Amino acid sequence: MPDRDSVLAALVADGQSLVHDQLPDLIGLAETVATVARDDPRHPVGLVAALIRVRTLLIDQLRTEAGIVYPLIRLGGSPMLADMIRAVQAGQADIEQELDRMLSMTGGLKPPPDVTPSWAALYVAIGVMADRIRRRHALARTEVYGPLVAQP
């Protein structure tokens, strides 16, 4: 099992990659698909906005984690750490709720038959991104936050 500093560094690196690389590319692809499919009633209205919201929520989460929570953990804690962790966990729940909303609006990420390859690729990419975010949150909950919040 990696040490806590390694886990924290990996969480920050993964979060930065999500918000600076994967999500902007995904948003761009979603905008392209929305433009091409704007007259197709099967295209989920609001998908681009949902992706932008996920990115915004992740940016806020990363700022709190990397700027406040992780430094406090590295310093050995603080009386306010448990409250900060609960706030981050609430933010994680908001992100996962938005991911669930995207799953719902896309029919479980199953593209309709006969759509463009970019539309089908968008749904695959959203699934990969959602899984990645959920794994990141699970790692933070089990390896970082859980043990700290459980402490008296």
PDB file of C-alpha atoms in Angstrom:
ATOM      1  CA  MET A   1       0.000   0.000   0.000  1.00  0.00           C
ATOM      2  CA  PRO A   2       1.424   3.406  -0.953  1.00  0.00           C
ATOM      3  CA  ASP A   3       2.094   5.968   1.736  1.00  0.00           C
ATOM      4  CA  ARG A   4      -0.382   8.781   2.302  1.00  0.00           C
ATOM      5  CA  ASP A   5       1.813  11.437   0.605  1.00  0.00           C
ATOM      6  CA  SER A   6       1.944   9.307  -2.548  1.00  0.00           C
ATOM      7  CA  VAL A   7      -1.829   8.919  -2.525  1.00  0.00           C
ATOM      8  CA  LEU A   8      -2.308  12.672  -2.035  1.00  0.00           C
ATOM      9  CA  ALA A   9       0.098  13.459  -4.882  1.00  0.00           C
ATOM     10  CA  ALA A  10      -1.664  10.959  -7.151  1.00  0.00           C
ATOM     11  CA  LEU A  11      -5.071  12.444  -6.332  1.00  0.00           C
ATOM     12  CA  VAL A  12      -3.853  15.962  -7.135  1.00  0.00           C
ATOM     13  CA  ALA A  13      -2.195  14.864 -10.393  1.00  0.00           C
ATOM     14  CA  ASP A  14      -5.276  12.933 -11.488  1.00  0.00           C
ATOM     15  CA  GLY A  15      -7.585  15.808 -10.608  1.00  0.00           C
ATOM     16  CA  GLN A  16      -5.442  18.285 -12.531  1.00  0.00           C
ATOM     17  CA  SER A  17      -5.379  15.976 -15.535  1.00  0.00           C
ATOM     18  CA  LEU A  18      -9.164  15.702 -15.423  1.00  0.00           C
ATOM     19  CA  VAL A  19      -9.844  19.445 -15.233  1.00  0.00           C
ATOM     20  CA  HIS A  20      -7.069  20.629 -17.557  1.00  0.00           C
ATOM     21  CA  ASP A  21      -6.896  17.839 -20.151  1.00  0.00           C
ATOM     22  CA  GLN A  22      -9.739  15.332 -20.256  1.00  0.00           C
ATOM     23  CA  LEU A  23     -12.746  17.521 -19.466  1.00  0.00           C
ATOM     24  CA  PRO A  24     -11.873  20.405 -21.836  1.00  0.00           C
ATOM     25  CA  ASP A  25     -11.440  17.878 -24.659  1.00  0.00           C
ATOM     26  CA  LEU A  26     -14.712  16.213 -23.711  1.00  0.00           C
ATOM     27  CA  ILE A  27     -16.535  19.542 -23.564  1.00  0.00           C
ATOM     28  CA  GLY A  28     -15.173  20.424 -27.009  1.00  0.00           C
ATOM     29  CA  LEU A  29     -16.349  17.103 -28.430  1.00  0.00           C
ATOM     30  CA  ALA A  30     -19.759  17.552 -26.777  1.00  0.00           C
ATOM     31  CA  GLU A  31     -20.063  21.031 -28.312  1.00  0.00           C
ATOM     32  CA  THR A  32     -19.211  19.629 -31.743  1.00  0.00           C
ATOM     33  CA  VAL A  33     -21.747  16.836 -31.379  1.00  0.00           C
ATOM     34  CA  ALA A  34     -24.377  19.306 -30.134  1.00  0.00           C
ATOM     35  CA  THR A  35     -23.796  21.483 -33.189  1.00  0.00           C
ATOM     36  CA  VAL A  36     -23.961  18.587 -35.639  1.00  0.00           C
ATOM     37  CA  ALA A  37     -26.946  16.954 -33.911  1.00  0.00           C
ATOM     38  CA  ARG A  38     -28.850  20.102 -32.981  1.00  0.00           C
ATOM     39  CA  ASP A  39     -31.859  19.083 -35.092  1.00  0.00           C
ATOM     40  CA  ASP A  40     -31.867  15.497 -33.827  1.00  0.00           C
ATOM     41  CA  PRO A  41     -34.440  15.126 -31.029  1.00  0.00           C
ATOM     42  CA  ARG A  42     -32.452  12.204 -29.612  1.00  0.00           C
ATOM     43  CA  HIS A  43     -29.543  14.452 -28.669  1.00  0.00           C
ATOM     44  CA  PRO A  44     -29.640  15.207 -24.936  1.00  0.00           C
ATOM     45  CA  VAL A  45     -30.184  18.888 -24.336  1.00  0.00           C
ATOM     46  CA  GLY A  46     -28.006  20.128 -21.501  1.00  0.00           C
ATOM     47  CA  LEU A  47     -25.154  17.656 -21.880  1.00  0.00           C
ATOM     48  CA  VAL A  48     -22.551  20.346 -22.573  1.00  0.00           C
ATOM     49  CA  ALA A  49     -23.763  22.358 -19.578  1.00  0.00           C
ATOM     50  CA  ALA A  50     -23.576  19.245 -17.374  1.00  0.00           C
ATOM     51  CA  LEU A  51     -19.979  18.589 -18.443  1.00  0.00           C
ATOM     52  CA  ILE A  52     -19.066  22.208 -17.747  1.00  0.00           C
ATOM     53  CA  ARG A  53     -20.703  21.925 -14.320  1.00  0.00           C
ATOM     54  CA  VAL A  54     -18.713  18.752 -13.532  1.00  0.00           C
ATOM     55  CA  ARG A  55     -15.507  20.551 -14.510  1.00  0.00           C
ATOM     56  CA  THR A  56     -16.386  23.596 -12.395  1.00  0.00           C
ATOM     57  CA  LEU A  57     -17.230  21.422  -9.387  1.00  0.00           C
ATOM     58  CA  LEU A  58     -13.984  19.476  -9.810  1.00  0.00           C
ATOM     59  CA  ILE A  59     -11.971  22.700  -9.991  1.00  0.00           C
ATOM     60  CA  ASP A  60     -13.570  23.865  -6.740  1.00  0.00           C
ATOM     61  CA  GLN A  61     -12.920  20.474  -5.148  1.00  0.00           C
ATOM     62  CA  LEU A  62      -9.281  20.473  -6.265  1.00  0.00           C
ATOM     63  CA  ARG A  63      -8.698  23.961  -4.906  1.00  0.00           C
ATOM     64  CA  THR A  64      -9.995  22.885  -1.517  1.00  0.00           C
ATOM     65  CA  GLU A  65      -8.128  19.584  -1.515  1.00  0.00           C
ATOM     66  CA  ALA A  66      -4.761  20.760  -2.822  1.00  0.00           C
ATOM     67  CA  GLY A  67      -4.890  24.195  -1.232  1.00  0.00           C
ATOM     68  CA  ILE A  68      -6.273  23.435   2.225  1.00  0.00           C
ATOM     69  CA  VAL A  69      -7.084  19.819   3.077  1.00  0.00           C
ATOM     70  CA  TYR A  70      -3.970  18.026   1.850  1.00  0.00           C
ATOM     71  CA  PRO A  71      -1.553  20.541   3.389  1.00  0.00           C
ATOM     72  CA  LEU A  72      -3.410  20.194   6.709  1.00  0.00           C
ATOM     73  CA  ILE A  73      -3.138  16.414   6.467  1.00  0.00           C
ATOM     74  CA  ARG A  74       0.592  16.659   5.745  1.00  0.00           C
ATOM     75  CA  LEU A  75       1.019  18.944   8.764  1.00  0.00           C
ATOM     76  CA  GLY A  76      -0.615  16.399  11.026  1.00  0.00           C
ATOM     77  CA  GLY A  77      -4.146  17.712  11.120  1.00  0.00           C
ATOM     78  CA  SER A  78      -6.102  20.608  12.498  1.00  0.00           C
ATOM     79  CA  PRO A  79      -9.268  21.055  14.558  1.00  0.00           C
ATOM     80  CA  MET A  80     -11.052  22.127  11.367  1.00  0.00           C
ATOM     81  CA  LEU A  81      -9.828  19.217   9.215  1.00  0.00           C
ATOM     82  CA  ALA A  82     -12.843  16.944   9.777  1.00  0.00           C
ATOM     83  CA  ASP A  83     -15.223  19.752   8.778  1.00  0.00           C
ATOM     84  CA  MET A  84     -13.151  20.503   5.665  1.00  0.00           C
ATOM     85  CA  ILE A  85     -13.194  16.819   4.714  1.00  0.00           C
ATOM     86  CA  ARG A  86     -16.965  16.687   5.140  1.00  0.00           C
ATOM     87  CA  ALA A  87     -17.251  19.718   2.848  1.00  0.00           C
ATOM     88  CA  VAL A  88     -15.086  17.991   0.224  1.00  0.00           C
ATOM     89  CA  GLN A  89     -17.202  14.846   0.545  1.00  0.00           C
ATOM     90  CA  ALA A  90     -20.353  16.922   0.014  1.00  0.00           C
ATOM     91  CA  GLY A  91     -18.727  18.331  -3.130  1.00  0.00           C
ATOM     92  CA  GLN A  92     -17.943  14.799  -4.268  1.00  0.00           C
ATOM     93  CA  ALA A  93     -21.607  13.904  -3.805  1.00  0.00           C
ATOM     94  CA  ASP A  94     -22.603  16.914  -5.948  1.00  0.00           C
ATOM     95  CA  ILE A  95     -20.234  15.788  -8.700  1.00  0.00           C
ATOM     96  CA  GLU A  96     -21.504  12.224  -8.589  1.00  0.00           C
ATOM     97  CA  GLN A  97     -25.088  13.490  -8.718  1.00  0.00           C
ATOM     98  CA  GLU A  98     -24.208  15.428 -11.879  1.00  0.00           C
ATOM     99  CA  LEU A  99     -22.605  12.289 -13.344  1.00  0.00           C
ATOM    100  CA  ASP A 100     -25.806  10.365 -12.574  1.00  0.00           C
ATOM    101  CA  ARG A 101     -27.818  13.096 -14.282  1.00  0.00           C
ATOM    102  CA  MET A 102     -25.647  12.739 -17.393  1.00  0.00           C
ATOM    103  CA  LEU A 103     -26.164   8.981 -17.345  1.00  0.00           C
ATOM    104  CA  SER A 104     -29.898   9.538 -17.166  1.00  0.00           C
ATOM    105  CA  MET A 105     -30.038  12.109 -19.965  1.00  0.00           C
ATOM    106  CA  THR A 106     -27.981   9.858 -22.263  1.00  0.00           C
ATOM    107  CA  GLY A 107     -29.962   6.685 -21.649  1.00  0.00           C
ATOM    108  CA  GLY A 108     -27.138   5.099 -19.702  1.00  0.00           C
ATOM    109  CA  LEU A 109     -24.537   6.309 -22.215  1.00  0.00           C
ATOM    110  CA  LYS A 110     -26.062   4.170 -24.945  1.00  0.00           C
ATOM    111  CA  PRO A 111     -26.012   6.168 -28.164  1.00  0.00           C
ATOM    112  CA  PRO A 112     -28.995   5.772 -30.448  1.00  0.00           C
ATOM    113  CA  PRO A 113     -28.426   3.628 -33.527  1.00  0.00           C
ATOM    114  CA  ASP A 114     -27.160   5.367 -36.668  1.00  0.00           C
ATOM    115  CA  VAL A 115     -25.596   8.364 -34.897  1.00  0.00           C
ATOM    116  CA  THR A 116     -22.307   9.877 -35.991  1.00  0.00           C
ATOM    117  CA  PRO A 117     -19.081   8.239 -34.813  1.00  0.00           C
ATOM    118  CA  SER A 118     -18.271  11.354 -32.789  1.00  0.00           C
ATOM    119  CA  TRP A 119     -21.576  11.069 -30.924  1.00  0.00           C
ATOM    120  CA  ALA A 120     -20.874   7.430 -30.065  1.00  0.00           C
ATOM    121  CA  ALA A 121     -17.286   8.308 -29.073  1.00  0.00           C
ATOM    122  CA  LEU A 122     -18.584  11.087 -26.820  1.00  0.00           C
ATOM    123  CA  TYR A 123     -20.682   8.627 -24.843  1.00  0.00           C
ATOM    124  CA  VAL A 124     -17.738   6.248 -24.460  1.00  0.00           C
ATOM    125  CA  ALA A 125     -15.504   9.115 -23.314  1.00  0.00           C
ATOM    126  CA  ILE A 126     -18.094  10.324 -20.799  1.00  0.00           C
ATOM    127  CA  GLY A 127     -18.254   6.799 -19.373  1.00  0.00           C
ATOM    128  CA  VAL A 128     -14.472   6.658 -19.023  1.00  0.00           C
ATOM    129  CA  MET A 129     -14.414  10.079 -17.366  1.00  0.00           C
ATOM    130  CA  ALA A 130     -17.247   9.203 -14.969  1.00  0.00           C
ATOM    131  CA  ASP A 131     -15.538   5.959 -13.949  1.00  0.00           C
ATOM    132  CA  ARG A 132     -12.281   7.817 -13.406  1.00  0.00           C
ATOM    133  CA  ILE A 133     -13.932  10.428 -11.191  1.00  0.00           C
ATOM    134  CA  ARG A 134     -15.771   7.778  -9.177  1.00  0.00           C
ATOM    135  CA  ARG A 135     -12.534   5.808  -8.666  1.00  0.00           C
ATOM    136  CA  ARG A 136     -10.768   9.002  -7.586  1.00  0.00           C
ATOM    137  CA  HIS A 137     -13.501   9.752  -5.059  1.00  0.00           C
ATOM    138  CA  ALA A 138     -13.471   6.176  -3.741  1.00  0.00           C
ATOM    139  CA  LEU A 139      -9.699   6.314  -3.269  1.00  0.00           C
ATOM    140  CA  ALA A 140      -9.942   9.609  -1.393  1.00  0.00           C
ATOM    141  CA  ARG A 141     -12.775   8.298   0.800  1.00  0.00           C
ATOM    142  CA  THR A 142     -11.120   5.014   1.710  1.00  0.00           C
ATOM    143  CA  GLU A 143      -7.423   5.886   1.869  1.00  0.00           C
ATOM    144  CA  VAL A 144      -7.431   9.508   2.971  1.00  0.00           C
ATOM    145  CA  TYR A 145     -10.672  10.888   4.388  1.00  0.00           C
ATOM    146  CA  GLY A 146     -12.242   7.859   6.043  1.00  0.00           C
ATOM    147  CA  PRO A 147      -9.484   7.257   8.580  1.00  0.00           C
ATOM    148  CA  LEU A 148      -9.237  10.970   9.420  1.00  0.00           C
ATOM    149  CA  VAL A 149     -12.938  11.666   9.837  1.00  0.00           C
ATOM    150  CA  ALA A 150     -13.346   8.527  11.948  1.00  0.00           C
ATOM    151  CA  GLN A 151     -10.757   9.790  14.433  1.00  0.00           C
ATOM    152  CA  PRO A 152     -12.149  11.490  17.563  1.00  0.00           C
TER     153      PRO A 152
END
